[in-house]
Short mmCIF file of C-alpha atoms in Angstrom, two decimals:
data_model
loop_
_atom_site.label_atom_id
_atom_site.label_comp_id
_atom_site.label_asym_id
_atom_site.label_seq_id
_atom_site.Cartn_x
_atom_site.Cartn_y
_atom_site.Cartn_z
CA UNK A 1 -114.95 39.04 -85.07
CA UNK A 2 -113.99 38.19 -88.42
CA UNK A 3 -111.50 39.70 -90.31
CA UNK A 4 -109.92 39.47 -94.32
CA UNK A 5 -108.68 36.81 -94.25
CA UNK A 6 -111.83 34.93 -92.97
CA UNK A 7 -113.65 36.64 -95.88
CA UNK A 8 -110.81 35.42 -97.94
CA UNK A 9 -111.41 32.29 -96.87
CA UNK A 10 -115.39 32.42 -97.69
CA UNK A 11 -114.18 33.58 -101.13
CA UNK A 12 -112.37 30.43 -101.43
CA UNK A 13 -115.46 28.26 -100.55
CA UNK A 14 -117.66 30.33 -103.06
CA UNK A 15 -115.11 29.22 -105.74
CA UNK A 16 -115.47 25.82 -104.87
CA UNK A 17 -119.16 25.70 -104.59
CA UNK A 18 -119.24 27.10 -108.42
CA UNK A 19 -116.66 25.00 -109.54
CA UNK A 20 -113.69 27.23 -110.43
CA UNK A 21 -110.02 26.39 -109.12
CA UNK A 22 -108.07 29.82 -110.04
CA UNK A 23 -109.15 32.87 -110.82
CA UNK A 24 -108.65 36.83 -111.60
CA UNK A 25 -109.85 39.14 -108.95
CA UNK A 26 -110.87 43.07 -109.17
CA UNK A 27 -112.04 44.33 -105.13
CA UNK A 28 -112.58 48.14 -104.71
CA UNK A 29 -111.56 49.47 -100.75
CA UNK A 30 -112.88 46.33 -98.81
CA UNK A 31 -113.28 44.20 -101.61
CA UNK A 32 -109.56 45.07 -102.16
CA UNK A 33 -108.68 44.14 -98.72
CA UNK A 34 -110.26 40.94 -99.18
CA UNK A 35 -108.67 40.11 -102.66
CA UNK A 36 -104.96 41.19 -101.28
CA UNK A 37 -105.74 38.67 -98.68
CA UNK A 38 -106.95 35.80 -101.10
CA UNK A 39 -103.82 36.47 -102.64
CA UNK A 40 -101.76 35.67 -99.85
CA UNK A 41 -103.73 32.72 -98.63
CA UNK A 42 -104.03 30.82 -101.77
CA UNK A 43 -101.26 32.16 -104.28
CA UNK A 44 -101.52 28.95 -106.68
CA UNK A 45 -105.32 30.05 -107.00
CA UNK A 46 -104.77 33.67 -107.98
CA UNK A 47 -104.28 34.35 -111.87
CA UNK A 48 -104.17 38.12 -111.14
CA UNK A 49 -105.36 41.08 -109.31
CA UNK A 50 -106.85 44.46 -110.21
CA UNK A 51 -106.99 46.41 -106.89
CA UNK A 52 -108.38 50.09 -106.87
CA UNK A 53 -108.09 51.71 -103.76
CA UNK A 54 -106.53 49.51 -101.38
CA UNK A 55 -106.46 50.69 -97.90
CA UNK A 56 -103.15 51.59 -95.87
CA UNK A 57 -104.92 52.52 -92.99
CA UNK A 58 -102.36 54.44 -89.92
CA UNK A 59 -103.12 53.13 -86.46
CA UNK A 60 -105.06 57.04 -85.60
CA UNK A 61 -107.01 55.99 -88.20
CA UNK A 62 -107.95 52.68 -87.68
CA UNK A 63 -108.55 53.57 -83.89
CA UNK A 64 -110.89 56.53 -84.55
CA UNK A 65 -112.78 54.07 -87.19
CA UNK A 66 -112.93 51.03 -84.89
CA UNK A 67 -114.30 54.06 -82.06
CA UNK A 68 -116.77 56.14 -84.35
CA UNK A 69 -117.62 54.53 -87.45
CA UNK A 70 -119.95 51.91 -86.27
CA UNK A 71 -122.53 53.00 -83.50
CA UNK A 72 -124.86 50.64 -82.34
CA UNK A 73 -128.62 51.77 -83.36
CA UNK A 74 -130.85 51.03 -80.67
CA UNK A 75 -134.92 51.07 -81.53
CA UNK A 76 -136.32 54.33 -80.03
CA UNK A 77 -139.95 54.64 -79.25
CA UNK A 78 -140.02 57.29 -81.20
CA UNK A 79 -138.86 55.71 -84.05
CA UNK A 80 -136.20 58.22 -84.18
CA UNK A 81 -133.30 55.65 -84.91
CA UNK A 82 -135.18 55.61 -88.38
CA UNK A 83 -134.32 58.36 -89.57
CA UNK A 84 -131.05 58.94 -88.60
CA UNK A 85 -130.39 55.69 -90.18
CA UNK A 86 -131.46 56.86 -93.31
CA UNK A 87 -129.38 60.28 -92.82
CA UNK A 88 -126.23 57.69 -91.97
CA UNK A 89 -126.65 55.86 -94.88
CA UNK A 90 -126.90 58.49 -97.63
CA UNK A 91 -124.30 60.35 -96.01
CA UNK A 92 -122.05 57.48 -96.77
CA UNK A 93 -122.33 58.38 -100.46
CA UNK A 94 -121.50 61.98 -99.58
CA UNK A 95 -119.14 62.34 -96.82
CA UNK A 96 -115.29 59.81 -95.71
CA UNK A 97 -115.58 59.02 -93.08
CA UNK A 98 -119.54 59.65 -93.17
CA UNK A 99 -119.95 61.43 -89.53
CA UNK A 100 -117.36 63.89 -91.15
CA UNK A 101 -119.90 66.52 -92.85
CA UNK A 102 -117.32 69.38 -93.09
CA UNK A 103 -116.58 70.12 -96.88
CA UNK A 104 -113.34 68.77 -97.26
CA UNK A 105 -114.41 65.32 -96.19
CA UNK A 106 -117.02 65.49 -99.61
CA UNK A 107 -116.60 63.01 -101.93
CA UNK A 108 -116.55 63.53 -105.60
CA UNK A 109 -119.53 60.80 -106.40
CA UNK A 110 -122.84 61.19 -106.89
CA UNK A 111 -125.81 61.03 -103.79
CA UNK A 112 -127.30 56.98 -104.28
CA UNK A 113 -131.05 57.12 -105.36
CA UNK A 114 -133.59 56.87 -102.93
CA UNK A 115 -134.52 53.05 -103.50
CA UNK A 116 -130.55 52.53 -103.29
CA UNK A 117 -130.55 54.01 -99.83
CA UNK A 118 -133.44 51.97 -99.04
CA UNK A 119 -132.13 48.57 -99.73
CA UNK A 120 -129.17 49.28 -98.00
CA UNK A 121 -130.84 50.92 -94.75
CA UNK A 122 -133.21 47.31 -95.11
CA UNK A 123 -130.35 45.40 -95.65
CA UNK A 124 -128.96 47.02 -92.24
CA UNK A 125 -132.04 46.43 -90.66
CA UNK A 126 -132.30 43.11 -91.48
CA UNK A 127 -128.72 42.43 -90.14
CA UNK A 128 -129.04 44.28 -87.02
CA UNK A 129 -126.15 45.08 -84.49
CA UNK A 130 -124.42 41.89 -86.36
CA UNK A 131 -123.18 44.29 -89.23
CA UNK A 132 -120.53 45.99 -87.14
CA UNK A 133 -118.35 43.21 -86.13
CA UNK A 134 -118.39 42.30 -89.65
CA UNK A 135 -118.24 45.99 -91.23
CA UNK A 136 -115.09 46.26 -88.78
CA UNK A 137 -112.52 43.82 -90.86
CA UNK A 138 -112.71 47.10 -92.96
CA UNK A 139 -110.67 48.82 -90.88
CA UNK A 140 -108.87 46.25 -89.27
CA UNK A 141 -106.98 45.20 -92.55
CA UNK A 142 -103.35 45.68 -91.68
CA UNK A 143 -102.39 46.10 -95.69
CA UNK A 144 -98.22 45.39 -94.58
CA UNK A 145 -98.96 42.46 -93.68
CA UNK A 146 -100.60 41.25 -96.99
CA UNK A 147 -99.03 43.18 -99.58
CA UNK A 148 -95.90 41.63 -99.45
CA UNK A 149 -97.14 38.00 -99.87
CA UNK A 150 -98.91 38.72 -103.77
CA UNK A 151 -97.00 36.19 -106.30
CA UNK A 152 -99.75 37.23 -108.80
CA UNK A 153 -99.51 40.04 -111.42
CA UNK A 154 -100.94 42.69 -109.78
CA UNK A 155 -102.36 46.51 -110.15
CA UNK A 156 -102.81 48.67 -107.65
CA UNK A 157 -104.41 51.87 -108.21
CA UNK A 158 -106.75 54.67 -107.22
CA UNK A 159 -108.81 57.13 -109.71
CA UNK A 160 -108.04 60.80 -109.33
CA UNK A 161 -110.65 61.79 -106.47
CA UNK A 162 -110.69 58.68 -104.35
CA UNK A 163 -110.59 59.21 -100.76
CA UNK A 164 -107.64 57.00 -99.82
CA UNK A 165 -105.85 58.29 -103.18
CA UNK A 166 -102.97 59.58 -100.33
CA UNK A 167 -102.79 55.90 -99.34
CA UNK A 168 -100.67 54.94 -102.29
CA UNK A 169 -98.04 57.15 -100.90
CA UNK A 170 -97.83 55.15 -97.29
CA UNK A 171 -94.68 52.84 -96.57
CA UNK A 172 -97.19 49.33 -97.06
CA UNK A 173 -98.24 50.63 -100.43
CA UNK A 174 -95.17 52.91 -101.57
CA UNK A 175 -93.73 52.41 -105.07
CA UNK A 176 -95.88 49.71 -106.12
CA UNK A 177 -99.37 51.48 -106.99
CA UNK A 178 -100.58 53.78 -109.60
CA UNK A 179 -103.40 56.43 -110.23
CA UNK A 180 -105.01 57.10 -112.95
CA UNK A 181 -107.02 60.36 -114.35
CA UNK A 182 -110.33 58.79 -114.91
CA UNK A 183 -111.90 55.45 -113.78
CA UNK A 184 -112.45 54.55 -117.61
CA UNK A 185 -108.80 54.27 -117.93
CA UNK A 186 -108.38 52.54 -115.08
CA UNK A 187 -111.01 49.97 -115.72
CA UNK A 188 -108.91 49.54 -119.44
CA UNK A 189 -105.96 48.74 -117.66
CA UNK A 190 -107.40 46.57 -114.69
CA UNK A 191 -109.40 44.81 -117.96
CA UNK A 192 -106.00 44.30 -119.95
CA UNK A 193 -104.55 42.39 -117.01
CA UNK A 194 -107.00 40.79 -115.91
CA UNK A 195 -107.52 39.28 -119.55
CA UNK A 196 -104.11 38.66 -120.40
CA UNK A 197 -103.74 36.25 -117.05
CA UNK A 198 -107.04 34.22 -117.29
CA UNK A 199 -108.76 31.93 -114.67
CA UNK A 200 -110.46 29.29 -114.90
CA UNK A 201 -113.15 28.81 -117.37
CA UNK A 202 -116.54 28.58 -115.76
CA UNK A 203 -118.87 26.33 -117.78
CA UNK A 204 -121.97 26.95 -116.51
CA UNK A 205 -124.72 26.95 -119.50
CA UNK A 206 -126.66 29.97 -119.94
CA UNK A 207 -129.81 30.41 -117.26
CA UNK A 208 -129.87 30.88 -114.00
CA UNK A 209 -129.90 28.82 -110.58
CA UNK A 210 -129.35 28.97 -106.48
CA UNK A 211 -126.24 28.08 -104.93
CA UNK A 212 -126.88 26.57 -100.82
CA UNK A 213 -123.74 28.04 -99.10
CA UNK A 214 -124.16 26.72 -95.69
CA UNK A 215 -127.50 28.28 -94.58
CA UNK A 216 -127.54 31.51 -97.32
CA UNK A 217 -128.74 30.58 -101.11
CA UNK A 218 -126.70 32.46 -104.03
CA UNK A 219 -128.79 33.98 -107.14
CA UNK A 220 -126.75 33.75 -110.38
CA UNK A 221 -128.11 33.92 -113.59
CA UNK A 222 -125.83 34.05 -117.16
CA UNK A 223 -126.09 35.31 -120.63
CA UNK A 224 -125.08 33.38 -123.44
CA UNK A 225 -122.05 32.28 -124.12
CA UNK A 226 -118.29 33.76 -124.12
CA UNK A 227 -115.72 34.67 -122.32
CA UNK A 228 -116.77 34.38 -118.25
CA UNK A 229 -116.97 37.75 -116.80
CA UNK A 230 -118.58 38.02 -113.14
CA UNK A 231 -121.24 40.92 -112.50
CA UNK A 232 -122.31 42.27 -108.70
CA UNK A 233 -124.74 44.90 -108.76
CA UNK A 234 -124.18 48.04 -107.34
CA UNK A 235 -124.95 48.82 -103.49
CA UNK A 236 -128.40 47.85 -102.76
CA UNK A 237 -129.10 46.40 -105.91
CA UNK A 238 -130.05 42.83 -107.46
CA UNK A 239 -129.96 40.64 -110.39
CA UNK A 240 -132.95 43.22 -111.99
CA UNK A 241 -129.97 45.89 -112.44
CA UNK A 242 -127.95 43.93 -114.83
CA UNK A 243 -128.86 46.14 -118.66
CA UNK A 244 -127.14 44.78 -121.86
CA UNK A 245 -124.87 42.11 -120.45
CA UNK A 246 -122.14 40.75 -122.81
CA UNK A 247 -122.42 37.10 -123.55
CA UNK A 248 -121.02 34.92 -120.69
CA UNK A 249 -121.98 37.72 -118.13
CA UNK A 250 -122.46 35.61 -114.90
CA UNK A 251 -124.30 38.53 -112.24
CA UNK A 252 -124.47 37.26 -108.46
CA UNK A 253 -127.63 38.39 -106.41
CA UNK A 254 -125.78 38.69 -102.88
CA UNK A 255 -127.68 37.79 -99.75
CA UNK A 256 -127.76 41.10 -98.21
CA UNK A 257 -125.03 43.56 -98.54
#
């Protein structure tokens, strides 16, 4: 099954097939796992990182997760396995971890719409029983063995309310991260160092096109000129979500999610 690093890895071949050498990253929970791995793997392509809620996961943990967290979901006649899909996935937006429904496993964030919840259940669908050896490098990140390999400038952090907030205070992640009251003031800071330790430029000209990566194809589109930012839309969403983009906004339509 693959883990981090392999993601890290696919990372790497993304930034090849778009042209771009060294880079900033920002990667929230498993897109922080992946970035902290990046990190170690290719140091001399890592300008900085902005990491909000890096996971320290303890081996209980990780074993209930790797036990509970992803069932199969065998067709019923019925059709049954429909609708507890769709319970599974909106309680994902509601509940950590989401088979937890007691109150104190609530999240403070707001219930996805129903047409989020529907991509993602399709998107599930349309992956099949392959998501969960895939969905399990989540919890199979080991973050001591990464951490301590980042050369790059680097922020980690949680907003007030995230659910591995408590994280910051385990041995891997002790000392070195940071929370902050609001995500708006995170997102200043994370914005501050990512800008002040620049990438690569990406001179793509304004329009859009299809990247071939192996056997998926890549959306992009970009607005404009300026300074390259990357955009990926929300959970379940697409290139159609992107509203006001600054110029050089580059948004990714991801195969799946």
């Amino acid at each position: 099954a693959p883990d981090s690093a392999d993601f890290a890895r696919a990372l790497a071949r993304l930034l090849d097939a778009i042209g771009v050498r060294r880079a900033g990253f920002y990667g929230f929970h498993t897109g922080a796992a992946t970035a902290a791995a990046f990190a170690g793997l290719f140091p001399e392509r890592t300008a900085a990182l902005a990491l909000e809620g890096l996971p320290a996961w303890t081996e209980a943990e990780r074993t209930e997760f790797l036990a509970r967290y992803l069932p199969a979901v065998p067709p019923a006649w019925d059709g049954s396995h429909m609708a507890w899909l769709w319970a599974r996935m909106e309680a994902q937006t509601q509940f950590f971890p989401w088979y937890a429904s007691e109150p104190s496993r609530r999240m403070r964030m707001a219930v996805s719409s129903p047409a989020h919840v529907h991509a993602n259940v399709m998107d599930l669908l349309d992956a099949g029983d392959a998501h969960r050896p895939v969905y399990r490098a989540a919890f199979t990140f080991r973050a001591e063995d990464w951490v301590h390999r980042i050369r790059a400038p680097a922020l980690i952090a949680c907003v007030e309310g995230d659910v591995l907030t408590d994280h910051l205070q385990r041995p891997a992640l002790r000392e070195r991260g940071r929370t902050f009251s609001s995500a708006e003031t995170f997102r200043a800071a994370a914005a501050a160092l990512l800008q002040a330790h620049p990438g690569d430029r990406l001179d793509a000209p304004p329009g859009g096109g299809c990247l071939k990566l192996g056997e998926e194809r890549l959306a992009w589109r970009k607005w404009g000129e300026g300074a390259p930012r990357v955009f990926i839309p929300d959970a379940g969403g697409t290139l159609a979500d992107v509203r006001d983009p600054p110029p050089g906004c580059v948004a990714l339509d991801l195969p799946g999610h």
